[in-house]
Coordinates of C-alpha atoms in Angstrom, one line a residue:
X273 CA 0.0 0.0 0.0
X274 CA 1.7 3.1 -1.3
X275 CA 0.6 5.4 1.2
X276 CA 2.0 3.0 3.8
X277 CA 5.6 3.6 2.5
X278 CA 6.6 6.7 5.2
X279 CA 4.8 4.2 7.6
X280 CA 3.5 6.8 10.8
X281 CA 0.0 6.1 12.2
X282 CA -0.3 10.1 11.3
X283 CA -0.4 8.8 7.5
X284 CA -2.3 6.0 7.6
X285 CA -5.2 7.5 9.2
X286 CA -5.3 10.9 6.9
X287 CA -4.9 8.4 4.0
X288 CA -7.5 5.2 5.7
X289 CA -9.8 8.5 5.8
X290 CA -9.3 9.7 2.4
X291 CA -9.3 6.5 0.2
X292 CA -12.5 4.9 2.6
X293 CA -14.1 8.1 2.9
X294 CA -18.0 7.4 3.5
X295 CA -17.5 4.0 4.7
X296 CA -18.6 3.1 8.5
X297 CA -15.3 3.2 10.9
X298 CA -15.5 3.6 14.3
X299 CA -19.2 2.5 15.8
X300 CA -20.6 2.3 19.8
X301 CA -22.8 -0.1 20.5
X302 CA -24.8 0.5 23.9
X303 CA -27.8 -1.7 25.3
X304 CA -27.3 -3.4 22.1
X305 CA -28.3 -0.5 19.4
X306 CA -25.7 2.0 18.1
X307 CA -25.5 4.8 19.5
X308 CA -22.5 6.0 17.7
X309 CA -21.1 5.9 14.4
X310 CA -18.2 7.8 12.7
X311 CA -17.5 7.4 9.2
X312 CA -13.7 7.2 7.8
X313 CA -13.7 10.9 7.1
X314 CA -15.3 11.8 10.0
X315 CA -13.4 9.9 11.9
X316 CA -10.1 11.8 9.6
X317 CA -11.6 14.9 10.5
X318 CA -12.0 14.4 14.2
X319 CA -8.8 13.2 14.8
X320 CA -7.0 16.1 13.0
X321 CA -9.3 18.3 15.1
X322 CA -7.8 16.1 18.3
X323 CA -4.3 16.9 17.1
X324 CA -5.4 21.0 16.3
X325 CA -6.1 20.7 19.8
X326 CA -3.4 19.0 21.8
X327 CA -1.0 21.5 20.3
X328 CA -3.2 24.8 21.4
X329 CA -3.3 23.3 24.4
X330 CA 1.0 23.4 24.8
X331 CA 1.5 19.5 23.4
X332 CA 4.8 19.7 20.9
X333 CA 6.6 17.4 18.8
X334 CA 7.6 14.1 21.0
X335 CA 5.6 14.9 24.3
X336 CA 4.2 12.0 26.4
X337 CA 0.4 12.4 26.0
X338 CA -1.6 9.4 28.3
X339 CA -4.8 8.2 26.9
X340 CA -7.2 6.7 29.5
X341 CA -10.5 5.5 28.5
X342 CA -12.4 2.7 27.5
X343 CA -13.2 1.3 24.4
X344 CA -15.3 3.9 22.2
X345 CA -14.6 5.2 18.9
X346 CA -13.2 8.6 20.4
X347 CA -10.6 6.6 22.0
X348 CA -9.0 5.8 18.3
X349 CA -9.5 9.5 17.3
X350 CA -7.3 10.7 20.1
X351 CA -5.1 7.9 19.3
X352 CA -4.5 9.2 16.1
X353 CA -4.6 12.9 17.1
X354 CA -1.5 12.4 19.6
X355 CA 0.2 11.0 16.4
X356 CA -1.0 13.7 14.4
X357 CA 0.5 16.3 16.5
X358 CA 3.8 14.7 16.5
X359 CA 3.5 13.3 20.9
X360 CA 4.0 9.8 21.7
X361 CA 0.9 8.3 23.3
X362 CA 1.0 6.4 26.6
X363 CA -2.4 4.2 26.6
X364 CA -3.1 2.8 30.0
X365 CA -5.5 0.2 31.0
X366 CA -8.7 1.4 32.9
X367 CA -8.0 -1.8 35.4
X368 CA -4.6 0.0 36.6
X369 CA -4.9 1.7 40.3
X370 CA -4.7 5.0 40.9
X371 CA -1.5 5.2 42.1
X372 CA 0.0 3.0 39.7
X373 CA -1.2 5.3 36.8
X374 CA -0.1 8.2 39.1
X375 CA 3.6 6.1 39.3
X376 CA 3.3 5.6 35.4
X377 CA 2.5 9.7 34.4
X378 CA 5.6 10.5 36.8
X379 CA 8.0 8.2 34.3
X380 CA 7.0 9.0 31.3
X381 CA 6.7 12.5 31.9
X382 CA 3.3 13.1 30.4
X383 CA 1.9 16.5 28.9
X384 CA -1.2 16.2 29.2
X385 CA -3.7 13.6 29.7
X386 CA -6.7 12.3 27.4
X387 CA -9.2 10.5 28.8
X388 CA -13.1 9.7 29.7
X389 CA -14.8 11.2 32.3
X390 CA -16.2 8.1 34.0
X391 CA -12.3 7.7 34.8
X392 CA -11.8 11.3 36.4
X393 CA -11.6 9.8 40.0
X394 CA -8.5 8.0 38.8
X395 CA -6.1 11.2 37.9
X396 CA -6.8 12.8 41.0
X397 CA -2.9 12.6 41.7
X398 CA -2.3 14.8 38.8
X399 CA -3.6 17.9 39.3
X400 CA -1.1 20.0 37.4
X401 CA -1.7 18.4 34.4
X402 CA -4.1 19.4 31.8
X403 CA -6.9 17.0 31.1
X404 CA -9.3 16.7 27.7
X405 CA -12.3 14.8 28.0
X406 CA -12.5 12.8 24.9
X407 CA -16.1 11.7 25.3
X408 CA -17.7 15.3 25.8
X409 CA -17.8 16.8 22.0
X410 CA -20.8 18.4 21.6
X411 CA -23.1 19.0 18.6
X412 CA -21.1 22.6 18.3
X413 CA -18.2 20.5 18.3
X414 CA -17.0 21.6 21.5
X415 CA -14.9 19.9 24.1
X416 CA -14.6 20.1 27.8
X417 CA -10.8 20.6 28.9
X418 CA -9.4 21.1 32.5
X419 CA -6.3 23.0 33.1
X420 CA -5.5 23.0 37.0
X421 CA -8.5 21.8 37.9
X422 CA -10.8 24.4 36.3
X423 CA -12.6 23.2 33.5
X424 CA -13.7 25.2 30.6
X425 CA -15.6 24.0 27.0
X426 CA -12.7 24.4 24.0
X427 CA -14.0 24.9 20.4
X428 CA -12.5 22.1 18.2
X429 CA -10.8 23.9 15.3
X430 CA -12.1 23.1 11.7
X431 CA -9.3 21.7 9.5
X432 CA -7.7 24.0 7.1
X433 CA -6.1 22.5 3.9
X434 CA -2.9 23.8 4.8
X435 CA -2.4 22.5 8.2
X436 CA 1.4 21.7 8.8
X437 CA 2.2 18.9 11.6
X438 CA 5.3 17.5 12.9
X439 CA 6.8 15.5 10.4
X440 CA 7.4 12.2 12.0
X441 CA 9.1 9.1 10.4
X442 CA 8.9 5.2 10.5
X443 CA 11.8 5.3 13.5
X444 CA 10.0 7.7 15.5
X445 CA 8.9 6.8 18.9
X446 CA 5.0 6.1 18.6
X447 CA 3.6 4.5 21.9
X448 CA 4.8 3.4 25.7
X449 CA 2.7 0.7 26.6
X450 CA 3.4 -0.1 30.0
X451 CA 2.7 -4.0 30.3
X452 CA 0.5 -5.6 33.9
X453 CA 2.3 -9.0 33.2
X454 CA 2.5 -12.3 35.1
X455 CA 5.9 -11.1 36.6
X456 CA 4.6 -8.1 38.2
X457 CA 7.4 -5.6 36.9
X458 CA 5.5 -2.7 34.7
X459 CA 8.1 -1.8 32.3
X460 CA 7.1 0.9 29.2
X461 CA 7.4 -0.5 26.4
X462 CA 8.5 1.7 23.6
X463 CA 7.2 1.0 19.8
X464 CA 7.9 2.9 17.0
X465 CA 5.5 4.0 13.9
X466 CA 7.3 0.9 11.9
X467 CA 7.2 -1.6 15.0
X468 CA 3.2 -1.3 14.7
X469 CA 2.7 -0.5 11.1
X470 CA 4.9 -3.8 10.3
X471 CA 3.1 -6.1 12.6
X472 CA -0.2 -4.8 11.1
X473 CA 0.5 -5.4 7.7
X474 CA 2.0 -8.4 8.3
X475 CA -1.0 -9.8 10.7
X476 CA -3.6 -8.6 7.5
X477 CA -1.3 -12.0 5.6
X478 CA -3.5 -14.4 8.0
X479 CA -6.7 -12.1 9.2
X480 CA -7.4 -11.0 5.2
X481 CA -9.6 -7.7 6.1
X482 CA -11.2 -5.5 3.7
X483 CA -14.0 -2.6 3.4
X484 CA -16.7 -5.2 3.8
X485 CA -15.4 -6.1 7.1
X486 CA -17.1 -6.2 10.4
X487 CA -15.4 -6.1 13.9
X488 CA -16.3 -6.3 17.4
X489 CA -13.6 -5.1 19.7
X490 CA -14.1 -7.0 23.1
X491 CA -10.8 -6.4 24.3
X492 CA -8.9 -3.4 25.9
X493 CA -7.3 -1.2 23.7
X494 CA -4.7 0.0 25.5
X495 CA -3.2 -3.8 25.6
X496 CA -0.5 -4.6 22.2
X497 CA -3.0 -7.5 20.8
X498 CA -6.4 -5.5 20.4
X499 CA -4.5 -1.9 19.7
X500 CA -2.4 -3.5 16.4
X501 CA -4.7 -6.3 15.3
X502 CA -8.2 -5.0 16.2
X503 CA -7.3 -1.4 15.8
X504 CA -4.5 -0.2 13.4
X505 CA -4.5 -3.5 10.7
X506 CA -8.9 -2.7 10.2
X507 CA -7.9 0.9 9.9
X508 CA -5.5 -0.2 6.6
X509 CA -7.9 -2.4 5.3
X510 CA -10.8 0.0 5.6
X511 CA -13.0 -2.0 8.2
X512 CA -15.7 -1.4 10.4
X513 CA -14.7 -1.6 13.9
X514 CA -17.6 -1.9 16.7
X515 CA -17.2 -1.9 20.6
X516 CA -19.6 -2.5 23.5
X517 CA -20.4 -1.0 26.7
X518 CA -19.9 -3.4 29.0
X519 CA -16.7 -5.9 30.0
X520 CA -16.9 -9.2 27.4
X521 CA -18.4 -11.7 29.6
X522 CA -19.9 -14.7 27.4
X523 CA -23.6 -12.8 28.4
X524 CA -22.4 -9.6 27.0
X525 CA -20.9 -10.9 23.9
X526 CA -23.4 -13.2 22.7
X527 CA -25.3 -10.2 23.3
X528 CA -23.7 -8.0 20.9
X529 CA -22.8 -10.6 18.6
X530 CA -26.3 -10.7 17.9
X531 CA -26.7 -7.0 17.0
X532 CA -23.6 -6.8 15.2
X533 CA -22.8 -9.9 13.5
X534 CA -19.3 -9.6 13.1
X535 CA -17.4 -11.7 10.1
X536 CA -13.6 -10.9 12.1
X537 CA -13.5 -11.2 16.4
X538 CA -10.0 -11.0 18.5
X539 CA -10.1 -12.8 21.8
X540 CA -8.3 -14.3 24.3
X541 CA -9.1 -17.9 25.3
X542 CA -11.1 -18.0 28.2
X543 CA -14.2 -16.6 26.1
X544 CA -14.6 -19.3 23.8
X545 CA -13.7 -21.7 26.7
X546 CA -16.9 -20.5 28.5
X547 CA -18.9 -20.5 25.5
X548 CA -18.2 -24.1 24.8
X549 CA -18.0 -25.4 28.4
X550 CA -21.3 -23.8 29.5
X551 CA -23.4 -24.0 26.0
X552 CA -22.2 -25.9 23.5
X553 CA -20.4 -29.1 25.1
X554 CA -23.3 -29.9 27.6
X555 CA -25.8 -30.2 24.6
X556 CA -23.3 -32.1 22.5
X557 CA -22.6 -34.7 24.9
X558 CA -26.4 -35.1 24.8
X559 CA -26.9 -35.4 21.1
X560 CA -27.7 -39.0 20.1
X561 CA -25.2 -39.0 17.2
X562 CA -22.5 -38.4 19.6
X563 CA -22.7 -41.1 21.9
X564 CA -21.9 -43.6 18.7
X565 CA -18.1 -43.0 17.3
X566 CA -19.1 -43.1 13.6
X567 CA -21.9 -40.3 14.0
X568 CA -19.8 -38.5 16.0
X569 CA -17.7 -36.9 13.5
X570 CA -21.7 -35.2 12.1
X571 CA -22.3 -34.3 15.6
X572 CA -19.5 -31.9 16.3
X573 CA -19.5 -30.6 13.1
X574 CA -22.8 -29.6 13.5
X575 CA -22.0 -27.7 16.9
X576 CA -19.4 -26.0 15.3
X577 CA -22.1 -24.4 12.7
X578 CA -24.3 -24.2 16.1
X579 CA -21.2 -21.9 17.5
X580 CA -20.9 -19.8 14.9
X581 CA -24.6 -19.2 14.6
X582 CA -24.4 -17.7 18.4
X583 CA -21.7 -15.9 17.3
X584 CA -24.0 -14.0 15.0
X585 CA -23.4 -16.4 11.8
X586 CA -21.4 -14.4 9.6
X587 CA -17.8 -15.3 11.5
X588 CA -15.4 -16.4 9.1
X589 CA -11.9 -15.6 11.4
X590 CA -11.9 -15.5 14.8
X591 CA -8.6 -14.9 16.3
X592 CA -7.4 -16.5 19.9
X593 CA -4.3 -15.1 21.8
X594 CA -3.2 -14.1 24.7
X595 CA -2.7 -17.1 27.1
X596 CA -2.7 -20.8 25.7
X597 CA -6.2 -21.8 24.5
X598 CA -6.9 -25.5 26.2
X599 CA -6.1 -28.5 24.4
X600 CA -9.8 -29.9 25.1
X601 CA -11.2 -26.5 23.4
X602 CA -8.9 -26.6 20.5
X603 CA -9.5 -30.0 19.4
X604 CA -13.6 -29.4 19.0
X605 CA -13.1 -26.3 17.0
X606 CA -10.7 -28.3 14.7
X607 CA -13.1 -30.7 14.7
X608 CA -16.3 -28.7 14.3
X609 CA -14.3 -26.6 11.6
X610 CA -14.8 -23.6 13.1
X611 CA -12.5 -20.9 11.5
X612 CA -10.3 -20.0 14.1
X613 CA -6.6 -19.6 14.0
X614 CA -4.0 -18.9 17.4
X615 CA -1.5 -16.4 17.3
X616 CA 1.8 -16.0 19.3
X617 CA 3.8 -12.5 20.7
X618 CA 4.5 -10.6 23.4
X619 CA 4.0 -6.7 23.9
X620 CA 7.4 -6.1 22.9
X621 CA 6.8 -7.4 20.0
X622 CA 4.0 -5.3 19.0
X623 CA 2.6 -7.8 19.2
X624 CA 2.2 -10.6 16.3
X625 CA 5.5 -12.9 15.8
X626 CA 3.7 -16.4 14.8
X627 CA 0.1 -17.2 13.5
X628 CA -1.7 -18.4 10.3
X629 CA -5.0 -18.5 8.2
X630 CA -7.7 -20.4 10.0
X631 CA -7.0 -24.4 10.3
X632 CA -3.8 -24.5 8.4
X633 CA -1.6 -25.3 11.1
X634 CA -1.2 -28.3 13.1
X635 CA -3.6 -28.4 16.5
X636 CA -1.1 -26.8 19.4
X637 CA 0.8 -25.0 17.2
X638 CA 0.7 -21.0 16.8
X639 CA 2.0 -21.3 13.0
X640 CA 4.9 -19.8 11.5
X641 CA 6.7 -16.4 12.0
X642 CA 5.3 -13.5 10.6
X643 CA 6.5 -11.8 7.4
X644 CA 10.0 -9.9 7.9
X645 CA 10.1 -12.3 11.5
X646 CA 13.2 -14.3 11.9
X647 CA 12.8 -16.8 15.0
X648 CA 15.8 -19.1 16.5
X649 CA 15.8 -21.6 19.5
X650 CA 18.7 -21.2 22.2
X651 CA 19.9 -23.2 24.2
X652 CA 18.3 -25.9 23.1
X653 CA 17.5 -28.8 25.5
X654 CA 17.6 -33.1 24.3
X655 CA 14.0 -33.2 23.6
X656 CA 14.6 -29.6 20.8
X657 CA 13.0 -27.3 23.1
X658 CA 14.5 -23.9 24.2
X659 CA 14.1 -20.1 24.5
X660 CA 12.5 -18.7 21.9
X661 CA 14.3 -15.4 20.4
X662 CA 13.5 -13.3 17.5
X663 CA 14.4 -10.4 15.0
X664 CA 12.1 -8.4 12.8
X665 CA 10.8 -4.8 12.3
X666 CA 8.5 -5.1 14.9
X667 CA 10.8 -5.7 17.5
X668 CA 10.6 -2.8 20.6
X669 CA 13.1 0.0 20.4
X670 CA 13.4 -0.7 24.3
X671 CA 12.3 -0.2 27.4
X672 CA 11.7 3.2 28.7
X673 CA 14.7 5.4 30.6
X674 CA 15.4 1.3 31.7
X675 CA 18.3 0.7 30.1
X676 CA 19.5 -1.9 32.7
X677 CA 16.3 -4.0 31.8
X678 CA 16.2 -3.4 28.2
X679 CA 20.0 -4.8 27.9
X680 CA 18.8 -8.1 29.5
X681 CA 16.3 -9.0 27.1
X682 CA 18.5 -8.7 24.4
X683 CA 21.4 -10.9 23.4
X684 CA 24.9 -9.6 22.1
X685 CA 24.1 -10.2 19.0
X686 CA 20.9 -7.9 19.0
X687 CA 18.1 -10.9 19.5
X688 CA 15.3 -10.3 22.1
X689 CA 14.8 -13.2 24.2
X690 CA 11.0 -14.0 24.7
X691 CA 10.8 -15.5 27.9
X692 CA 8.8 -18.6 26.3
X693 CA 10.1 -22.0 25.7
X694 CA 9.1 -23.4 22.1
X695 CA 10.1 -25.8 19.4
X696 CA 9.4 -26.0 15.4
X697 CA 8.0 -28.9 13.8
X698 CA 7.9 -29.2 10.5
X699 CA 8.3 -24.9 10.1
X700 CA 5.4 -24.5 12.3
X701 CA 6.1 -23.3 15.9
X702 CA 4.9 -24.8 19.2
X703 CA 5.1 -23.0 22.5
X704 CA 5.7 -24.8 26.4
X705 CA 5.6 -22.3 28.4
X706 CA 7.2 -19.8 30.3
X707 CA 11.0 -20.3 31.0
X708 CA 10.3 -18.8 34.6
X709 CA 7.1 -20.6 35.3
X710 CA 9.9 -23.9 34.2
X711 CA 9.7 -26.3 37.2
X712 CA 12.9 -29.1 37.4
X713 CA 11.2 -32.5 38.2
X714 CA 13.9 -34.3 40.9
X715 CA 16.3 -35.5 38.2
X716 CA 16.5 -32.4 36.7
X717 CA 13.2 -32.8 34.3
X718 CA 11.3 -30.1 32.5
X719 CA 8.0 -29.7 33.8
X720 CA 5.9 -27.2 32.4
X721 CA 3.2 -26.1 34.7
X722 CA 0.9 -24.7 31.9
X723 CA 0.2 -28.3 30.8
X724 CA -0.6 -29.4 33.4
X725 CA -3.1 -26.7 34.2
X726 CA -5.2 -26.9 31.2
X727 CA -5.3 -30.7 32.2
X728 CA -7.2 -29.4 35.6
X729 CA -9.1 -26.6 33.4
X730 CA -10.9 -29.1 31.3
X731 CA -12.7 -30.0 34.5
X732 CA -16.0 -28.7 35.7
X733 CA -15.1 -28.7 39.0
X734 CA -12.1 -25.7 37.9
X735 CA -12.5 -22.1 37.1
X736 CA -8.9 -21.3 37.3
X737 CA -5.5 -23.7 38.0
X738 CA -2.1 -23.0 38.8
X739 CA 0.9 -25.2 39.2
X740 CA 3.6 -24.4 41.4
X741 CA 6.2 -26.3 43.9
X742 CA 6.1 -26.5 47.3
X743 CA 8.6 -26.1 49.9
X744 CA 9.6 -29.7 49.3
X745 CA 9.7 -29.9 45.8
X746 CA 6.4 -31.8 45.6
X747 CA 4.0 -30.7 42.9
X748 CA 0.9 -28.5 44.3
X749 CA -2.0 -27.1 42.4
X750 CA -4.3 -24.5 43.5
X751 CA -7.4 -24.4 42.5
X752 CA -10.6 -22.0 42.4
X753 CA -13.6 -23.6 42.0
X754 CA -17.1 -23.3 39.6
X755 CA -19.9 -22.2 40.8
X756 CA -21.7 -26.2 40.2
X757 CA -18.4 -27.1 42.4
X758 CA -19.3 -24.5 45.1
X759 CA -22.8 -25.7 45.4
X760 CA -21.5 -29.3 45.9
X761 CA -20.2 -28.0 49.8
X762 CA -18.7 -31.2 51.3
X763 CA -18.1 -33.7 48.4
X764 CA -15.8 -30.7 46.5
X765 CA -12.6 -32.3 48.5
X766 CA -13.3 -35.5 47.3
X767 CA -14.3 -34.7 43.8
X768 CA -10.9 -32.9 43.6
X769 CA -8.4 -36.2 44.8
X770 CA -10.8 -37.8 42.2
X771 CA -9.4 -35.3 40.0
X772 CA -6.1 -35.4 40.9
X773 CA -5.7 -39.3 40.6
X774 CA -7.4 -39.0 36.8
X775 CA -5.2 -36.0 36.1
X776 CA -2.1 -38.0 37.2
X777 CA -2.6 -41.0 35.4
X778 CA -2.3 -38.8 32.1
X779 CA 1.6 -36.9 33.4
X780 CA 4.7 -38.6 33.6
X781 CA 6.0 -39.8 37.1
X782 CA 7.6 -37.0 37.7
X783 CA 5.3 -34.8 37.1
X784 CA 2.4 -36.0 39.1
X785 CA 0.1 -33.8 41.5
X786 CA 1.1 -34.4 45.0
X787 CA -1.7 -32.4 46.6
X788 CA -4.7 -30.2 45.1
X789 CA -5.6 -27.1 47.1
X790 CA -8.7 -24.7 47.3
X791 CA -8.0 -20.9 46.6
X792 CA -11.5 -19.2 47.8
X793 CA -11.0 -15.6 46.4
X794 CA -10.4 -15.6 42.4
X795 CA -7.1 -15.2 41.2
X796 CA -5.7 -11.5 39.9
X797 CA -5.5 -11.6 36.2
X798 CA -3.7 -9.4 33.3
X799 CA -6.0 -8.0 30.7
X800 CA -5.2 -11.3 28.3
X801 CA -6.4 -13.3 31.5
X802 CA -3.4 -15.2 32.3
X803 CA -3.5 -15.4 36.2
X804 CA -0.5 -13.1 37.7
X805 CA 1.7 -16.5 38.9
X806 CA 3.9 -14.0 40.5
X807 CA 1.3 -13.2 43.4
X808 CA 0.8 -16.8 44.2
X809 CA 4.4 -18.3 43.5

């Protein structure tokens, strides 16, 4: 794409907004009707007026402008108009605490802050600091900003054809995204124009978008996956992007779903987990054709046309990343031919580094490396498994004002090192795990504690599972429970050593369960929902 070639979000948006013009871009759906609807000039317009205003407001070339909000369509404008007037944005999640955003603002030494007013109790801590509203634009096109805590309504500028903004190139610093990982260290994360513009492009090679498009965003913006692959590549390919009002919980989605009907969805596993565990699986194992192994094959198949009629019945690529998806849950969509494909990276990464089209890739696998991607496995163990590390144009430029930290994820030679133990098969990559969740069985085996945690997950007795070792090496999982488990009161204890006898018969000796134990309050999450080990380990 020729207008890609300079490669800054500034560009692509003035040019997504030229060349898509009157198609839909950015919609709000609220109680399950749209309430909101911007098309691609419109949505051009507003964010050049977002950028008109962030510099009469002080904002110059490379400031640190935080945008805190949730999903709408004026968060993308803003987006865009921090770009446009040549600042760096700093998206934050809308989970983080006050002080920790308070923390955040300090290190990046933000201008100015963006955001929506339902999270003005959050930046009380930063009173100096000017604030825009982004979800207060009038009918006049007016905009409610606070400058040292007195607020005042700001006309938005029309565009003029001769507007000159900071010229900003590929290289350029884009975005700090500062991660809430399982290790607990929130490091910014510093992506350039290219880093994201890359990943996108290449990310549009297994999600094929076009004009005709329809998304719905269910996940947080602010986080790597949804921002590039459910934000920036549907912006390139001219797509129609549509959020909700209220957290995806499998209610709320099939909710919208309806209303929508989206051909393209991003999620993480845990929603199609539900979706299947509580509403399709129960009424397959039901189905007469099941219960007999050469009907079975007819069966599934015809939940997986079941599956994507509750998912409005237009789906044809439904993305999964994140956090592992569970065997048990992979091997029915296969199965049902449902057309959903995994993808593998990491924030640094921005985020895409493996993936494919839908059901060309063997079951457990992620795929292959995205285009430009070079991946290579160190320090490779006797069964092929090792760190995975990679190259590519989408790699991070670094850490923020942490160069201590940045120089430890990269090698000598210039690779990053992932964290994540994989192997390749046949071309096609297969992740393990986490080097630090890595437990060494007593004769110095691997054991990864992921495996054996979707094992427990495919239970009905488990919402969540984590591995860990105990004091004396022995093998302990802790577990929180269903809500059918919670009702069972006495017989959960032995329902679980049930569980952990049928679990161990499928793990090598070494890797057995010695003990099962009940956590009572659910475990902290990251916005991907991978459980934060680092609290509990």
């Amino acid at each position: 794409m020729k207008y890609l070639n300079e490669e800054t979000l500034s560009l692509l948006c003035l040019a997504a907004s030229h060349k898509y013009h009157n198609r839909p871009s950015l919609s709000m759906l609220t109680g399950g009707v749209i309430t909101k609807s911007f098309t691609y000039a419109q949505m051009g317009k507003r964010s050049v007026q977002a950028g008109l205003l962030l510099k009469n407001i002080g904002i110059n070339s490379g400031d640190r402008v935080l945008l805190l909000s949730e999903n709408n369509p004026e968060w993308g404008i803003f987006y865009f108009g921090i770009a446009h007037a040549g600042a760096v944005c700093v998206p934050l999640l809308t989970g983080f605490p006050e002080e920790q955003i308070a923390h955040i603002a300090r290190h990046a030494g933000v201008s100015a802050v963006c955001l929506s007013r339902s999270m003005a109790e959050k930046i009380d801590k930063l009173p100096q600091l000017p604030f825009i509203y982004i979800d207060t634009i009038t009918d006049s096109e007016e905009i409610t900003v606070s400058v040292c805590g007195n607020e005042k309504q700001m006309q938005l500028c029309l565009p003029e054809q001769n507007i000159i903004f900071p010229r900003r190139s590929g290289n350029d610093l884009a975005v700090i995204i500062y991660t809430s990982g399982t290790s607990g260290s929130s490091k910014g994360v510093m992506l350039s124009n290219t880093n994201l513009l890359s990943c996108a492009l290449a990310a549009l090679k297994f999600a094929v978008m076009t004009n005709h498009d329809r998304l719905l965003s269910v996940l947080p913006l602010a986080h790597s996956y949804e921002c590039t692959l459910g934000f920036i590549a549907p912006m390139i390919a001219g797509s129609q992007i549509t959020y909700i009002d209220k957290p995806p919980s499998p209610t709320a989605l099939l909710s919208a779903v309806k209303a929508v009907r989206p051909t393209i969805m991003a999620t993480v596993p845990l929603l199609i987990e539900k979706i299947y565990r509580n509403g399709i699986a129960p009424k397959l194992k039901k189905n007469k054709l099941f219960k007999f192994p050469l009907t079975r094959p007819l069966a599934i198949i015809a939940a997986g046309r079941k599956l994507i009629s509750v998912l409005g019945g237009r789906i044809r690529f439904y993305g999964i990343g994140g956090a592992p998806l569970s065997e048990e849950v992979e091997k029915f969509l296969r199965r049902a031919r449902f057309p959903y494909a995994i993808g593998y990276g990491l924030t640094e990464t921005a985020p895409l580094l493996a993936g494919s089209k839908p059901n060309r890739f063997p079951v457990r696998s992620t795929g292959v490396p995205t285009k430009g991607v070079t991946i290579r496995i160190a320090n490779i163990a006797a069964n092929g498994e090792g760190e995975i590390q990679v190259k590519g144009p989408n790699i991070m430029m670094g850490y923020y004002n942490d160069k201590e930290k940045t120089d430890e994820v990269f090698t000598s030679d210039g690779w990053f090192k992932t964290g994540d133990l994989g192997k390749f098969k046949k071309r096609m990559l297969f992740i393990k795990g986490r080097l630090k969740a890595l437990i060494l069985g007593p004769s110095g085996e691997n054991i990864y504690p992921e495996e054996i945690e979707g094992l427990l997950g495919t239970s009905s007795l488990v919402e969540d599972a984590l591995v860990y070792s105990g004091d004396r090496g022995e093998l302990v999982a802790l577990v929180s429970l269903t809500d059918a488990a919670k009702a069972a009161a006495g017989a959960v204890e032995n329902m679980l050593e049930e569980l952990r006898f049928w679990v161990n018969k499928k793990l090598a000796a070494f890797s057995q369960l010695s003990k099962i134990e009940i956590k009572y309050e659910p475990f902290e999450k990251t916005p991907t929902m991978k459980i934060k080990r680092y609290l509990y380990v």
